[in-house]
Coordinates of C-alpha atoms in Angstrom, one line a residue:
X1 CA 66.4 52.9 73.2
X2 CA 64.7 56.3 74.1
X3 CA 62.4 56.4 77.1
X4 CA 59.2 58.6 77.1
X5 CA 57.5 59.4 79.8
X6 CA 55.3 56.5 81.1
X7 CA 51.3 57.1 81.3
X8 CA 50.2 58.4 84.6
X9 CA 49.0 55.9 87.0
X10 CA 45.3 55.7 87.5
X11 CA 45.8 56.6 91.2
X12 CA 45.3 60.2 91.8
X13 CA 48.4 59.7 94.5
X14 CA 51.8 59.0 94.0
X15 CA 53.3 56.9 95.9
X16 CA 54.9 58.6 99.6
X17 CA 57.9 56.6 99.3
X18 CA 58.9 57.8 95.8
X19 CA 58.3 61.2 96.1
X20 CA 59.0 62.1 100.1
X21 CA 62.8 60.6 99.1
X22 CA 65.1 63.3 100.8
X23 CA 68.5 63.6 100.8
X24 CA 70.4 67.1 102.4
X25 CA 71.2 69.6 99.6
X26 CA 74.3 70.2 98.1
X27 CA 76.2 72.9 100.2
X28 CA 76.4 75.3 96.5
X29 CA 78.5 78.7 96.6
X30 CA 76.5 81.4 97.9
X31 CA 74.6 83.7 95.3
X32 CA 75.8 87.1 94.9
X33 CA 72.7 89.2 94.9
X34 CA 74.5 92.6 94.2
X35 CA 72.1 95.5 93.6
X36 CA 72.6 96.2 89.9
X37 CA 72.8 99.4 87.9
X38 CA 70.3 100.5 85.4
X39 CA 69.4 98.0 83.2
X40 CA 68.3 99.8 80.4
X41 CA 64.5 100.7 79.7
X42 CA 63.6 97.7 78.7
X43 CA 64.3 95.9 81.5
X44 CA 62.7 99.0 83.6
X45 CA 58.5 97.7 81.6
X46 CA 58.9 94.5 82.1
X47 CA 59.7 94.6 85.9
X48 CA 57.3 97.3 86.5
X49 CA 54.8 96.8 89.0
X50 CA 51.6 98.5 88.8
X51 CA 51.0 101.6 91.0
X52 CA 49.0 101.6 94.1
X53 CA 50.0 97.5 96.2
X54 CA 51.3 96.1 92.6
X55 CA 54.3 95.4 94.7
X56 CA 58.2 96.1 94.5
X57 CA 60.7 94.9 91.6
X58 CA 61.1 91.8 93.9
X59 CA 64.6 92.5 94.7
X60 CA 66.7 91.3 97.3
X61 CA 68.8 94.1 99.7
X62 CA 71.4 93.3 98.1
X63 CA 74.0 91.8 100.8
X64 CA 75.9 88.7 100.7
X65 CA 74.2 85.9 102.0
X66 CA 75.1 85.3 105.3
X67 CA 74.8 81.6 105.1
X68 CA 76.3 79.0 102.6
X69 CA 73.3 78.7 100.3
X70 CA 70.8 81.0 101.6
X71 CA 69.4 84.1 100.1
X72 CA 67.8 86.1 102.2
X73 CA 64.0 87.0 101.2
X74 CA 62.9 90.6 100.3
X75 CA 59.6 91.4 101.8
X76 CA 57.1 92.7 99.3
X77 CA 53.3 92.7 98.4
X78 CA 52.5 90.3 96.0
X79 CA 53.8 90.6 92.7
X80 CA 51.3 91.2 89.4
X81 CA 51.6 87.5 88.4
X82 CA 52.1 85.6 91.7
X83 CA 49.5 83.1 92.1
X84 CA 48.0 83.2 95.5
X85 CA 47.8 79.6 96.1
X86 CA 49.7 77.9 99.1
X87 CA 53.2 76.5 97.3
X88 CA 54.5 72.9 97.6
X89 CA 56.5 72.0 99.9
X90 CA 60.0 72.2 99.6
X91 CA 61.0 68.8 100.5
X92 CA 58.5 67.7 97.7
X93 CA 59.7 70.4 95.2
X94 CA 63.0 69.1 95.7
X95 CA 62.9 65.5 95.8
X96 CA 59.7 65.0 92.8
X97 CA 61.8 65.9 89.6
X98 CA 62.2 65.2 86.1
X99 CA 66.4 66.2 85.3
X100 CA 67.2 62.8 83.2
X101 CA 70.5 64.1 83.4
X102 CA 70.9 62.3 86.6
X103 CA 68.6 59.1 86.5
X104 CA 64.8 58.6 85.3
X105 CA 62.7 58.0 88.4
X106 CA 61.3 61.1 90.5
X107 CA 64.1 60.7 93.2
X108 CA 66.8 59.7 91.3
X109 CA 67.9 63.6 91.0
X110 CA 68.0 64.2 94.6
X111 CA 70.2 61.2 94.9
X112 CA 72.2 61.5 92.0
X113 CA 73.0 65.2 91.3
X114 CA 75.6 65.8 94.5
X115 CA 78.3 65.1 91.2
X116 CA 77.0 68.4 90.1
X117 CA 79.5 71.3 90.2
X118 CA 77.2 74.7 89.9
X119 CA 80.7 76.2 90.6
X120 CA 82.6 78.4 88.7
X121 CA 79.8 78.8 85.7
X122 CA 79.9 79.9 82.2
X123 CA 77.1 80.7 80.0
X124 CA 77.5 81.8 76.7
X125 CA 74.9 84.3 75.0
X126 CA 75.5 84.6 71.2
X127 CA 74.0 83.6 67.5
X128 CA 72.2 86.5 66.3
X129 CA 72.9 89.5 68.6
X130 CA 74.9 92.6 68.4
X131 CA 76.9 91.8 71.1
X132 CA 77.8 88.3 72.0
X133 CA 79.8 86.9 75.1
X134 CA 81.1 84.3 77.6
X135 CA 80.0 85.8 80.9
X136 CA 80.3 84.2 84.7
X137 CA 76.7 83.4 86.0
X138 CA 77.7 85.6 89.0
X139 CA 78.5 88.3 87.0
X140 CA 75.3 88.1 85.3
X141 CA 73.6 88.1 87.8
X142 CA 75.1 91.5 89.5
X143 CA 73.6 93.2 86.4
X144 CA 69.7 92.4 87.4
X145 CA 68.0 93.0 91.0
X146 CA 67.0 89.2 91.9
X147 CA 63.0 89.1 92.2
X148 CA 60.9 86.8 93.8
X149 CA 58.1 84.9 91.3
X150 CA 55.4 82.4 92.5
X151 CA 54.4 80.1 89.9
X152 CA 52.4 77.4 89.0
X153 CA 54.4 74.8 87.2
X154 CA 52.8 72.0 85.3
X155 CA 54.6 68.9 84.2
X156 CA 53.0 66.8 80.9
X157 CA 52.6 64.1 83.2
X158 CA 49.7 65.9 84.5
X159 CA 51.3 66.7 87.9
X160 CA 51.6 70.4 89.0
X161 CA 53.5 72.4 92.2
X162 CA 53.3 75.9 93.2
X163 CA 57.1 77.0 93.3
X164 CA 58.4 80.5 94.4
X165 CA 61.2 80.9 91.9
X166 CA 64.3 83.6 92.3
X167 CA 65.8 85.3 89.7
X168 CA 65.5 87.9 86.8
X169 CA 63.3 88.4 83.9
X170 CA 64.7 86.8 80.2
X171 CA 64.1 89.7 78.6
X172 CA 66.9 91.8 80.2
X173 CA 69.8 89.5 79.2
X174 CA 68.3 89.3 75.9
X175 CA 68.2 93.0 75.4
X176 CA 71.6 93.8 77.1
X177 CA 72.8 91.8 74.2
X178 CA 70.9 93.9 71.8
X179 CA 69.0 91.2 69.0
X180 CA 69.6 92.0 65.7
X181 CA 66.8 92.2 62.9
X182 CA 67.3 87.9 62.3
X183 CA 66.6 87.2 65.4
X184 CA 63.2 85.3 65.6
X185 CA 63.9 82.5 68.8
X186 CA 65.8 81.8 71.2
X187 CA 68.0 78.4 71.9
X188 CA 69.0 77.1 75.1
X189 CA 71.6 74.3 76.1
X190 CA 72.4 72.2 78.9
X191 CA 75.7 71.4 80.1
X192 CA 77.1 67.9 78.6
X193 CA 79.6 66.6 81.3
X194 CA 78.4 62.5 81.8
X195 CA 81.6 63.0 84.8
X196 CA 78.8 64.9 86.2
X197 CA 75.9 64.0 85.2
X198 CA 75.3 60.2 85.0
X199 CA 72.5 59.9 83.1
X200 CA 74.2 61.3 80.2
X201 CA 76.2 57.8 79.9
X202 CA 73.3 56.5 78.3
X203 CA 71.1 57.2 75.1
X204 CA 67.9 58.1 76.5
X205 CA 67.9 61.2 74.7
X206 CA 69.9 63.4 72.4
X207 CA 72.2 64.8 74.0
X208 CA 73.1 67.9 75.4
X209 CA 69.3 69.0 76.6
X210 CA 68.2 71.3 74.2
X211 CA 65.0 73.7 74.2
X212 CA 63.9 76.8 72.3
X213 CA 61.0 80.1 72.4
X214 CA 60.1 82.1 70.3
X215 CA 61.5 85.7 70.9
X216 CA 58.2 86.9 71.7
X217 CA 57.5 84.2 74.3
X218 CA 61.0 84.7 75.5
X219 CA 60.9 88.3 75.8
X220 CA 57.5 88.3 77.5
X221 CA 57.6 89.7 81.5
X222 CA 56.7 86.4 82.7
X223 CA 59.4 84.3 81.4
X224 CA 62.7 84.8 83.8
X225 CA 65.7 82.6 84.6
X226 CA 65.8 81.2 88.1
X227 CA 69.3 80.9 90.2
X228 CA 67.1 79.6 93.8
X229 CA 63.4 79.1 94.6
X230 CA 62.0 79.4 98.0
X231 CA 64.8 82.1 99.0
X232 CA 67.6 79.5 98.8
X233 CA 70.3 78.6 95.8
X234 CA 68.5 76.6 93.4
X235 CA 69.4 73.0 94.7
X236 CA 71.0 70.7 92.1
X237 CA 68.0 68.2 91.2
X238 CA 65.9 71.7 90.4
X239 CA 68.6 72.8 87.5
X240 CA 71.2 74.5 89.5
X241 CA 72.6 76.6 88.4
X242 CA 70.8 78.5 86.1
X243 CA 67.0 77.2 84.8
X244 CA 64.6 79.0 82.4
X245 CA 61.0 79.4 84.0
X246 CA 58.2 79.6 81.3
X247 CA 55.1 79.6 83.6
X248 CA 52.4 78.5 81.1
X249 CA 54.1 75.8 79.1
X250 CA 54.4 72.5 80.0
X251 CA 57.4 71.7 82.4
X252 CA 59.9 69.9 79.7
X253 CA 59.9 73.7 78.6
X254 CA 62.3 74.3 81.8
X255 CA 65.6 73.4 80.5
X256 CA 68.0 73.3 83.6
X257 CA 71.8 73.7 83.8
X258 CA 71.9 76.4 80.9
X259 CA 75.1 76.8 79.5
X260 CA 74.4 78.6 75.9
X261 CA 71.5 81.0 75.1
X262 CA 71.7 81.5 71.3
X263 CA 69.2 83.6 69.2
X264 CA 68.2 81.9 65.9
X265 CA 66.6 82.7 62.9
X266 CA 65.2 79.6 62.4
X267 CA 63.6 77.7 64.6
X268 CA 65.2 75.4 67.2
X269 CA 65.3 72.0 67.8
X270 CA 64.0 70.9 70.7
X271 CA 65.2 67.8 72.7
X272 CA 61.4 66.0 73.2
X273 CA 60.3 67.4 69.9
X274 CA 63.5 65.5 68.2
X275 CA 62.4 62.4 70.7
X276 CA 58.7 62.3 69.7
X277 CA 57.5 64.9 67.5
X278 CA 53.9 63.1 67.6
X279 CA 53.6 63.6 71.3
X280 CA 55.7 66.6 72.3
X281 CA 55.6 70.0 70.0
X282 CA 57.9 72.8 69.8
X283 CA 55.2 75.6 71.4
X284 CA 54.1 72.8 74.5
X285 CA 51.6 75.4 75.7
X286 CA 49.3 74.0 78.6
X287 CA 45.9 73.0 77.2
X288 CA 43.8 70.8 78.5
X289 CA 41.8 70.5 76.1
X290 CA 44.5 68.6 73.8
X291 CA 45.0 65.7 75.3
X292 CA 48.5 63.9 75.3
X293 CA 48.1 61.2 72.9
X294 CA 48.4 58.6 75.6
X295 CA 46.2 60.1 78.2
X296 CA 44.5 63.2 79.0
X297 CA 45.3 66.8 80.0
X298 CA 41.9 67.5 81.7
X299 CA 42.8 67.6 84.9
X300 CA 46.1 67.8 86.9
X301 CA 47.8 66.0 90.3
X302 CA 48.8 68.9 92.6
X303 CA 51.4 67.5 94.5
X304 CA 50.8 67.0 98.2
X305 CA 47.0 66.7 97.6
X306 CA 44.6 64.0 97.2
X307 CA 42.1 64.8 94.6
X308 CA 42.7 66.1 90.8
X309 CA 41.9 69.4 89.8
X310 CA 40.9 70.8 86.5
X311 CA 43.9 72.0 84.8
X312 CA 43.5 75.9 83.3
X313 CA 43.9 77.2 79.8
X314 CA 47.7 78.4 79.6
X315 CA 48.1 76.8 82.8
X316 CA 46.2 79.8 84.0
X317 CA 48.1 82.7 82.7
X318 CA 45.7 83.3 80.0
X319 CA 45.0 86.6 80.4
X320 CA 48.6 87.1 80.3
X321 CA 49.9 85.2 77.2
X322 CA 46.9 83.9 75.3
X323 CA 47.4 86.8 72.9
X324 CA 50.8 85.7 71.6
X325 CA 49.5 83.2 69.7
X326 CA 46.4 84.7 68.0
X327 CA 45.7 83.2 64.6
X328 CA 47.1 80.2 66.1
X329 CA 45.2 76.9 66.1
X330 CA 46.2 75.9 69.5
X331 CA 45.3 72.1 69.1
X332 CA 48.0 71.9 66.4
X333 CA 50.5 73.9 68.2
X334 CA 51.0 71.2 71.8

């Protein structure tokens, strides 16, 4: 029997208990934030920041860290597409998550996801590209200066955070591997371990976790995969150790615990699309004018505040985005 998500409560507050649920993060190897080499000129546009207080690439100085866990934070101006609003907490960004991978409740994650090992980690990057390979996330990660991002995130639950994310833009791994003229999307995968991850013992979804963009949406500036948020390794209940970050699409989008990026021609299925197809669409870009078919999208629970707040077109990175999908009728496309 598959579970959907359940309708939000008519309280504007979650309950303190379920979401305040802490437990002391998983002790992860440290993230190698090596100062990479030229990344080709690709790369080079979509990390450029605008002349004049647009602010630095984002990042980091790129020593060791000198603490299990830690990265330590580059100073910099504010990036073009940080939001300016105050981010969540991290105790609440940490222990409020959806990762069904390791139990269905908000807390579950925090409790569950110690069986995680983010340690040694393979991704494979192939389908559709010149130049295919099995790479060690550390490796990959020497290749692209680490940048910090902060971003609205917006669950279909109508909850939202502000997270400051770490890591590199998409679009460089996708180019390093040089698409050829079939590619049109890109597919992710999670890792299918149920040693590891519980929740995989039973048949709430398909699994592995599996999620797609279209190459356009994938190759866009704003999209990036994240390896920490607020200047530490990205803890195991936030998709250690490797998550995909797509700012203005709902948070299902965020598929956690990559372990296969594979351009397609075709489109890709798409874990909640295969669950529900009614409810949950393969473009899930945040509208709140389209309301979820069991309850609406107007307005939006920012977590650690009491009242709602009126949710923005593309989550609001309109200005930003709205223009890959013209032509597009965007109440068909949730």
């Amino acid at each position: 029997m598959r579970h959907l998500p359940p309708e939000p409560p008519g309280s504007e507050i979650t309950s303190e208990s379920l979401y305040l649920r802490r437990r002391e993060l998983i002790k992860g190897a440290a993230l190698f934030a090596g100062t990479a080499a030229a990344v080709g000129t690709g790369l080079q546009l979509l990390s450029r920041r605008p002349s004049g207080g647009g602010g630095g690439g984002g990042g980091l100085e790129g020593s060791t860290p000198t603490v299990a866990g830690e990265v330590p934070k580059a100073k910099r101006p504010r990036g073009p597409y940080d939001t300016d609003e105050t981010p969540t907490s991290y105790e609440d960004a940490t222990t409020y998550n959806n990762f069904y991978e390791f139990g269905l409740d908000k807390g579950d994650p925090a409790e569950n996801a110690h069986t995680l090992k983010p340690r040694p980690w393979t991704v494979v990057v192939d389908g559709e590209v010149a130049k295919p390979q099995r790479v060690d996330l550390d490796t990959m990660q020497s290749w692209f200066p680490l940048e910090d991002r902060v971003y609205r995130m917006r669950c279909v639950e109508a909850w939202s955070m502000v997270i400051p994310w770490l890591g590199f833009p998409l679009a460089g791994l996708l180019r390093r591997v040089e698409p050829t003229s079939k590619a049109k999307y890109v597919a992710f995968t999670t890792l299918k371990d149920p040693a590891q991850m519980p929740g995989q013992r039973a048949d709430t979804l398909d699994w592995p976790y599996v999620e797609g963009l279209r190459l356009d949406e994938a190759l866009h500036p704003l999209t990036m995969l994240a390896v920490g948020m607020y200047g530490k390794v990205l803890p195991n209940q936030n998709g250690a150790p490797l998550r995909l970050v797509v700012p203005w699409k709902y948070g299902f989008k965020g598929i956690k615990s990559i372990v296969r990026i594979s351009l397609t021609e075709k489109e890709p299925p798409t874990t909640w699309n295969l669950a529900n197809g009614r409810e949950y669409g393969f473009y899930a870009n945040v509208n709140p004018e389209v309301a979820h078919p069991r309850w609406s999208q107007a307005t939006e629970r920012r977590i650690g505040e009491l009242r709602r707040r009126p949710t923005l077109p593309f989550n609001g990175y309109a200005e930003q985005v709205a223009s890959l999908y013209t032509g597009m009728d965007l109440r068909k496309s949730y």
